[in-house]
Coordinates of C-alpha atoms in Angstrom, one line a residue:
M1 CA -31.8 43.3 -10.3
A2 CA -29.1 44.9 -9.8
Q3 CA -30.1 45.8 -6.3
S4 CA -30.6 42.3 -5.1
F5 CA -27.0 41.7 -5.7
F6 CA -25.6 44.5 -3.4
F7 CA -28.9 44.5 -0.5
P8 CA -29.1 40.9 0.8
G9 CA -32.1 41.4 2.6
S10 CA -34.6 40.8 -0.2
E11 CA -35.2 37.7 -1.6
T12 CA -33.1 37.6 -4.7
G13 CA -30.7 38.9 -3.3
Q14 CA -30.5 36.1 -0.8
T15 CA -30.4 33.6 -3.4
V16 CA -27.8 34.9 -5.1
L17 CA -25.7 35.3 -2.1
H18 CA -26.4 31.7 -1.0
R19 CA -25.5 30.3 -4.5
I20 CA -22.2 32.8 -4.9
V21 CA -21.4 31.3 -0.9
L22 CA -22.0 27.9 -2.3
I23 CA -19.7 28.4 -5.5
L24 CA -17.3 29.6 -2.9
L25 CA -17.1 26.5 -0.6
A26 CA -17.0 24.1 -3.5
I27 CA -13.9 26.1 -5.0
L28 CA -11.9 26.0 -1.7
L29 CA -13.4 22.3 -1.4
F30 CA -11.5 21.2 -4.7
S31 CA -8.8 22.7 -4.1
I32 CA -7.4 21.5 -1.2
P33 CA -4.1 19.3 -1.9
G34 CA -5.4 15.5 -2.4
K35 CA -8.9 16.2 -2.9
T36 CA -8.0 16.9 -6.8
Q37 CA -6.2 14.4 -7.6
T38 CA -9.0 12.1 -8.9
V39 CA -8.2 12.7 -12.3
G40 CA -8.8 9.2 -14.7
Y41 CA -11.2 7.4 -12.2
L42 CA -14.2 6.0 -13.5
L43 CA -17.5 7.0 -11.8
A44 CA -19.1 4.4 -10.3
P45 CA -22.8 4.1 -8.7
D46 CA -22.7 5.8 -5.7
D47 CA -21.0 8.2 -6.8
R48 CA -21.8 11.8 -6.0
I49 CA -21.1 14.4 -8.8
F50 CA -21.3 18.5 -9.4
V51 CA -23.1 19.0 -12.9
T52 CA -23.3 22.8 -13.7
V53 CA -24.0 24.3 -16.7
Q54 CA -23.5 28.2 -16.9
D55 CA -26.9 30.7 -17.8
L56 CA -28.3 27.8 -17.0
E57 CA -30.5 28.5 -13.0
E58 CA -32.0 24.4 -13.9
F59 CA -28.9 23.1 -12.8
K60 CA -28.2 24.4 -9.3
P61 CA -24.4 24.4 -8.3
E62 CA -25.5 23.2 -4.8
K63 CA -27.8 20.6 -6.2
I64 CA -25.1 17.2 -5.9
S65 CA -26.5 14.2 -8.8
R66 CA -25.9 10.5 -7.2
I67 CA -25.5 8.1 -9.6
D68 CA -27.7 5.4 -9.2
S69 CA -27.2 1.5 -9.3
L70 CA -27.7 1.1 -12.9
G71 CA -24.6 3.6 -13.2
N72 CA -27.3 6.7 -14.2
I73 CA -27.8 10.4 -13.3
Q74 CA -31.1 12.9 -13.2
L75 CA -30.1 16.0 -14.6
P76 CA -32.9 18.8 -15.9
L77 CA -32.9 19.3 -19.5
L78 CA -31.5 16.4 -20.6
G79 CA -33.1 13.4 -17.7
T80 CA -31.4 9.9 -17.9
V81 CA -28.1 10.2 -19.1
H82 CA -25.5 7.0 -18.2
V83 CA -22.2 8.3 -16.0
A84 CA -20.8 5.5 -15.0
G85 CA -17.4 3.8 -16.8
F86 CA -16.3 7.7 -17.2
T87 CA -14.5 10.2 -16.1
V88 CA -15.5 13.2 -15.1
E89 CA -13.7 14.8 -18.2
Q90 CA -15.6 12.9 -20.4
V91 CA -18.6 13.1 -18.3
T92 CA -18.2 16.8 -18.5
G93 CA -18.3 16.2 -23.0
L94 CA -21.2 14.4 -23.1
V95 CA -23.6 16.3 -20.8
R96 CA -22.2 19.1 -23.2
D97 CA -22.6 17.5 -26.5
R98 CA -26.0 16.7 -25.2
L99 CA -26.7 20.3 -24.4
K100 CA -25.5 21.6 -27.6
R101 CA -29.3 20.5 -28.9
I102 CA -30.7 23.9 -26.6
L103 CA -27.5 25.8 -26.9
I104 CA -24.9 27.4 -28.9
A105 CA -21.7 26.8 -27.2
P106 CA -22.7 25.3 -23.2
E107 CA -20.0 25.9 -20.6
V108 CA -20.1 23.0 -18.6
N109 CA -18.4 22.3 -15.1
V110 CA -18.4 18.7 -13.7
T111 CA -16.6 17.6 -9.9
L112 CA -16.5 14.7 -7.6
A113 CA -18.0 15.7 -4.9
E114 CA -17.9 12.3 -3.5
F115 CA -16.7 8.9 -4.5
R116 CA -17.9 5.8 -2.7
N117 CA -16.2 3.4 -4.8
Q118 CA -12.5 3.3 -4.1
P119 CA -11.1 -0.5 -5.6
V120 CA -7.1 -0.6 -3.9
S121 CA -5.1 -3.7 -4.2
I122 CA -2.9 -4.7 -1.4
Y123 CA -0.7 -7.9 -1.4
G124 CA 1.5 -9.7 -0.1
E125 CA 2.8 -9.9 4.2
V126 CA -1.2 -9.0 5.3
E127 CA -3.7 -11.5 6.3
H128 CA -6.6 -10.5 4.1
P129 CA -4.6 -9.8 1.0
G130 CA -7.1 -8.7 -2.5
V131 CA -9.2 -5.7 -3.5
Q132 CA -10.5 -3.8 -0.6
Q133 CA -13.5 -1.6 -2.0
I134 CA -12.8 1.6 0.3
H135 CA -15.5 3.6 1.0
G136 CA -15.0 7.2 1.2
R137 CA -11.2 8.3 1.2
L138 CA -8.7 7.0 4.1
S139 CA -5.3 6.6 4.9
L140 CA -2.5 4.1 4.0
V141 CA -2.5 3.0 7.6
E142 CA -6.3 2.3 7.9
V143 CA -6.4 0.4 4.4
L144 CA -3.6 -1.7 6.1
S145 CA -5.6 -1.8 9.5
L146 CA -8.8 -3.3 7.0
S147 CA -6.7 -5.5 5.3
G148 CA -6.2 -7.1 8.8
G149 CA -2.8 -5.8 9.6
I150 CA 1.0 -6.5 8.9
S151 CA 2.1 -10.4 8.9
P152 CA 5.5 -11.2 11.1
N153 CA 6.9 -11.8 7.9
A154 CA 6.9 -8.7 6.4
A155 CA 10.0 -6.3 5.8
N156 CA 10.2 -2.9 6.8
V157 CA 8.9 -0.9 4.4
V158 CA 5.5 -0.6 2.6
R159 CA 5.6 -0.2 -1.5
I160 CA 2.6 1.5 -3.3
T161 CA 2.4 2.1 -7.2
R162 CA 0.1 4.7 -8.6
P163 CA -1.3 5.1 -12.3
K164 CA -0.2 8.8 -13.2
A165 CA -3.1 9.1 -15.1
V166 CA -5.2 9.2 -11.0
G167 CA -2.9 12.0 -9.7
T168 CA 0.9 12.1 -8.3
L169 CA 2.0 10.1 -5.7
P170 CA 2.9 12.6 -2.5
L171 CA 6.0 11.1 -1.0
P172 CA 10.2 11.5 -1.5
A173 CA 12.1 10.1 -3.7
V174 CA 9.7 8.6 -6.4
T175 CA 10.1 7.1 -9.3
S176 CA 8.5 6.1 -12.7
D177 CA 7.7 2.0 -13.8
A178 CA 9.4 0.9 -17.0
T179 CA 6.2 1.9 -18.9
G180 CA 6.3 5.2 -17.4
E181 CA 2.6 5.2 -16.3
F182 CA 2.9 4.3 -12.5
W183 CA 4.3 5.9 -9.7
I184 CA 6.1 3.8 -7.4
G185 CA 7.2 4.6 -3.6
E186 CA 8.1 3.4 -0.9
V187 CA 7.1 4.0 2.6
D188 CA 9.5 2.8 6.1
L189 CA 6.6 0.6 8.1
A190 CA 8.1 1.4 11.6
S191 CA 7.7 4.6 11.1
L192 CA 4.6 4.4 9.4
L193 CA 3.6 2.7 12.1
Q194 CA 4.9 4.9 15.1
A195 CA 3.3 7.8 13.7
K196 CA 7.4 9.0 13.5
I197 CA 7.0 10.3 10.0
P198 CA 3.2 12.1 9.9
A199 CA 3.2 13.1 6.2
S200 CA 3.8 9.3 5.4
N201 CA 0.5 8.2 6.5
I202 CA -0.7 9.6 3.2
D203 CA -4.6 9.2 1.3
L204 CA -5.1 6.2 -0.8
L205 CA -6.6 6.7 -4.2
P206 CA -8.6 4.4 -7.0
Q207 CA -6.6 2.1 -8.6
D208 CA -3.8 2.0 -6.0
V209 CA -1.6 -0.9 -5.2
V210 CA -0.1 -1.7 -2.0
T211 CA 2.5 -4.4 -1.4
V212 CA 4.4 -5.4 1.4
P213 CA 7.0 -7.4 0.7
K214 CA 8.3 -10.6 2.8
A215 CA 11.6 -9.8 4.8
D216 CA 14.5 -11.5 4.0
I217 CA 15.2 -14.4 7.0
I218 CA 18.4 -16.3 7.5
Y219 CA 18.4 -18.7 10.4
V220 CA 20.5 -20.1 12.4
V221 CA 19.6 -23.4 14.6
G222 CA 21.4 -26.2 16.0
A223 CA 23.9 -26.0 18.5
V224 CA 23.6 -22.4 19.1
R225 CA 22.1 -20.2 22.4
K226 CA 19.8 -18.2 20.2
A227 CA 18.5 -20.4 17.6
G228 CA 15.9 -18.8 15.2
G229 CA 15.2 -16.6 12.2
F230 CA 16.3 -13.5 11.7
M231 CA 14.9 -11.0 9.7
L232 CA 17.7 -8.1 8.3
N233 CA 15.3 -5.9 6.5
E234 CA 18.4 -2.9 7.4
R235 CA 21.1 -5.1 6.3
Q236 CA 22.1 -5.7 2.4
N237 CA 24.9 -9.0 3.3
V238 CA 25.2 -10.7 6.4
T239 CA 27.9 -13.2 6.4
V240 CA 28.5 -16.2 8.7
L241 CA 30.2 -14.7 11.7
Q242 CA 27.2 -11.8 11.4
A243 CA 24.8 -14.7 11.9
L244 CA 26.6 -16.4 14.7
A245 CA 27.0 -13.6 16.4
L246 CA 23.1 -12.4 16.2
S247 CA 22.7 -16.3 17.7
E248 CA 24.8 -15.2 20.8
G249 CA 27.3 -18.1 19.5
T250 CA 27.7 -21.2 19.9
E251 CA 27.4 -23.7 22.4
K252 CA 29.7 -25.7 24.7
F253 CA 28.6 -28.9 23.1
A254 CA 28.5 -27.3 19.8
A255 CA 30.2 -29.3 16.5
T256 CA 32.1 -26.1 15.3
T257 CA 34.4 -27.5 12.7
R258 CA 31.3 -29.3 11.0
A259 CA 28.4 -26.6 10.5
R260 CA 26.7 -26.0 7.3
I261 CA 25.1 -23.3 5.7
L262 CA 21.9 -25.4 3.6
R263 CA 20.4 -23.5 0.5
Q264 CA 17.9 -23.7 -1.4
K265 CA 18.2 -25.0 -4.8
P266 CA 16.4 -23.0 -7.4
G267 CA 13.2 -24.3 -8.9
T268 CA 13.3 -27.3 -5.9
S269 CA 12.8 -28.2 -2.7
G270 CA 16.0 -29.8 -1.6
R271 CA 18.8 -27.7 -0.5
D272 CA 22.4 -27.8 -0.8
E273 CA 24.6 -28.1 1.8
I274 CA 27.9 -26.0 2.4
L275 CA 30.4 -26.9 4.9
V276 CA 31.7 -24.4 7.4
N277 CA 34.9 -24.5 9.7
L278 CA 33.7 -21.8 12.6
K279 CA 36.4 -22.6 14.1
A280 CA 38.4 -21.4 11.5
L281 CA 36.3 -18.5 10.9
L282 CA 36.4 -17.9 14.6
S283 CA 40.4 -18.0 14.6
G284 CA 40.4 -15.8 11.7
K285 CA 42.7 -18.5 9.6
S286 CA 39.1 -18.9 7.2
P287 CA 37.3 -16.0 5.3
D288 CA 34.0 -15.2 6.2
Q289 CA 30.9 -16.4 3.9
S290 CA 28.2 -14.1 3.0
L291 CA 24.6 -15.8 3.1
L292 CA 21.7 -15.6 0.7
P293 CA 17.9 -14.7 2.0
G294 CA 16.6 -18.6 3.0
D295 CA 20.2 -19.6 4.2
V296 CA 20.2 -21.8 7.3
L297 CA 23.3 -21.7 8.9
Y298 CA 23.2 -25.1 11.2
V299 CA 25.8 -26.4 13.8
P300 CA 25.1 -29.4 14.5
P301 CA 26.2 -30.6 18.3
S302 CA 28.8 -32.7 19.0
G303 CA 28.3 -36.6 19.2
A304 CA 28.1 -40.0 17.6
K305 CA 24.5 -39.5 17.2
E306 CA 24.1 -36.7 15.4
L307 CA 26.3 -38.5 12.4
A308 CA 22.7 -41.0 12.0
Y309 CA 20.7 -38.4 10.2
Q310 CA 21.2 -35.5 7.1
S311 CA 22.1 -32.2 7.9
A312 CA 19.0 -30.8 5.7
E313 CA 16.3 -33.3 7.9
V314 CA 17.2 -31.8 11.1
A315 CA 17.4 -28.0 10.4
A316 CA 14.7 -28.9 8.4
A317 CA 12.7 -29.7 11.7
M318 CA 14.1 -27.2 13.7
L319 CA 12.5 -24.5 11.5
T320 CA 9.0 -25.9 12.6
G321 CA 7.6 -23.2 15.0
V322 CA 11.0 -21.3 15.0
V323 CA 11.4 -18.0 16.2
I324 CA 11.3 -15.0 14.2
Y325 CA 13.7 -12.4 15.6
R326 CA 13.4 -8.8 14.1
V327 CA 17.0 -7.0 14.4
G328 CA 16.9 -4.0 15.3
Y329 CA 13.4 -2.7 15.8
S330 CA 10.2 -4.6 16.5
Y331 CA 6.2 -3.8 15.8
G332 CA 5.0 -5.0 18.8
T333 CA 4.6 -3.1 22.2
A334 CA 7.5 -4.6 24.0
A335 CA 8.5 -8.2 22.9
G336 CA 11.9 -8.5 20.4
A337 CA 10.6 -11.5 18.8
T338 CA 7.6 -13.3 17.2
A339 CA 6.8 -16.7 17.0
V340 CA 5.8 -18.1 13.7
T341 CA 4.9 -21.8 12.3
V342 CA 7.3 -22.5 9.3
A343 CA 6.3 -25.7 7.3
N344 CA 8.9 -27.8 5.7
G345 CA 11.6 -25.0 6.3
K346 CA 10.0 -22.4 4.0

């Protein structure tokens, strides 16, 4: 028998070396970073696992067991074993307990060869939010593509939440949630889609939750040179004068002393009106004011006709079909603005 290990020309030696090579390949496969982050994953039909038992030739290391539609696998000496809904660690214990009927202290090793059912939840500003049943290993960009892509209202960030039981989250500045059970990380969306930071395009794991939040938008409408909504993803605070600058200033016929901030009333569909004297702001005679996400800066035209309408009604009508501008960057290839329909000013 000793000769068969050192002289692979014999049939027995070839078999042993073949098994050794397969075992080494399996070890290399599961030692690759990102391939072992399956702790806590619940096995499901069509997943594939390796089940090996030391000193039992019936459990060949190269044999892959596929989980059938009923959640079962077929194993030597044991027959049908139900494994769906269990983790790899639980299956290891299950097989070990059953083998104790014929072995004193069986050494069992169960590893995941390939998972086919990978539920990843995608919510927020994507075309098709919901749970995606992913087959195989897919990256963040691939999963966003499967969801139909990013909507025009998306903020410049993607948030990923991962159960700690599943694995680590290989992103910088990852935090823990209040329960201590989840990792939370963020990816800069513009850098991700432009492939500026390839490492941020991580592989997603089962039970990951991907959220694309809606961008904070302020609107400037009325007698201004560039009316529209402005997504200010990279700014924490925007003032009236800054918003006016983004809209490239007022028209000559603007009633600058009668501008208004229209601010959503909490819990209602109505808006409060805050009078703003742009002329005084521009001359430094009045302090600048901060705008909140969703605010509408309405600059009415001069003349008696404007007085026949309420400011909120006029501004709401102007918001329909408004052009949304992304400040400082664009996800498109050429255009710096994307036209979207905003119903009822929301």
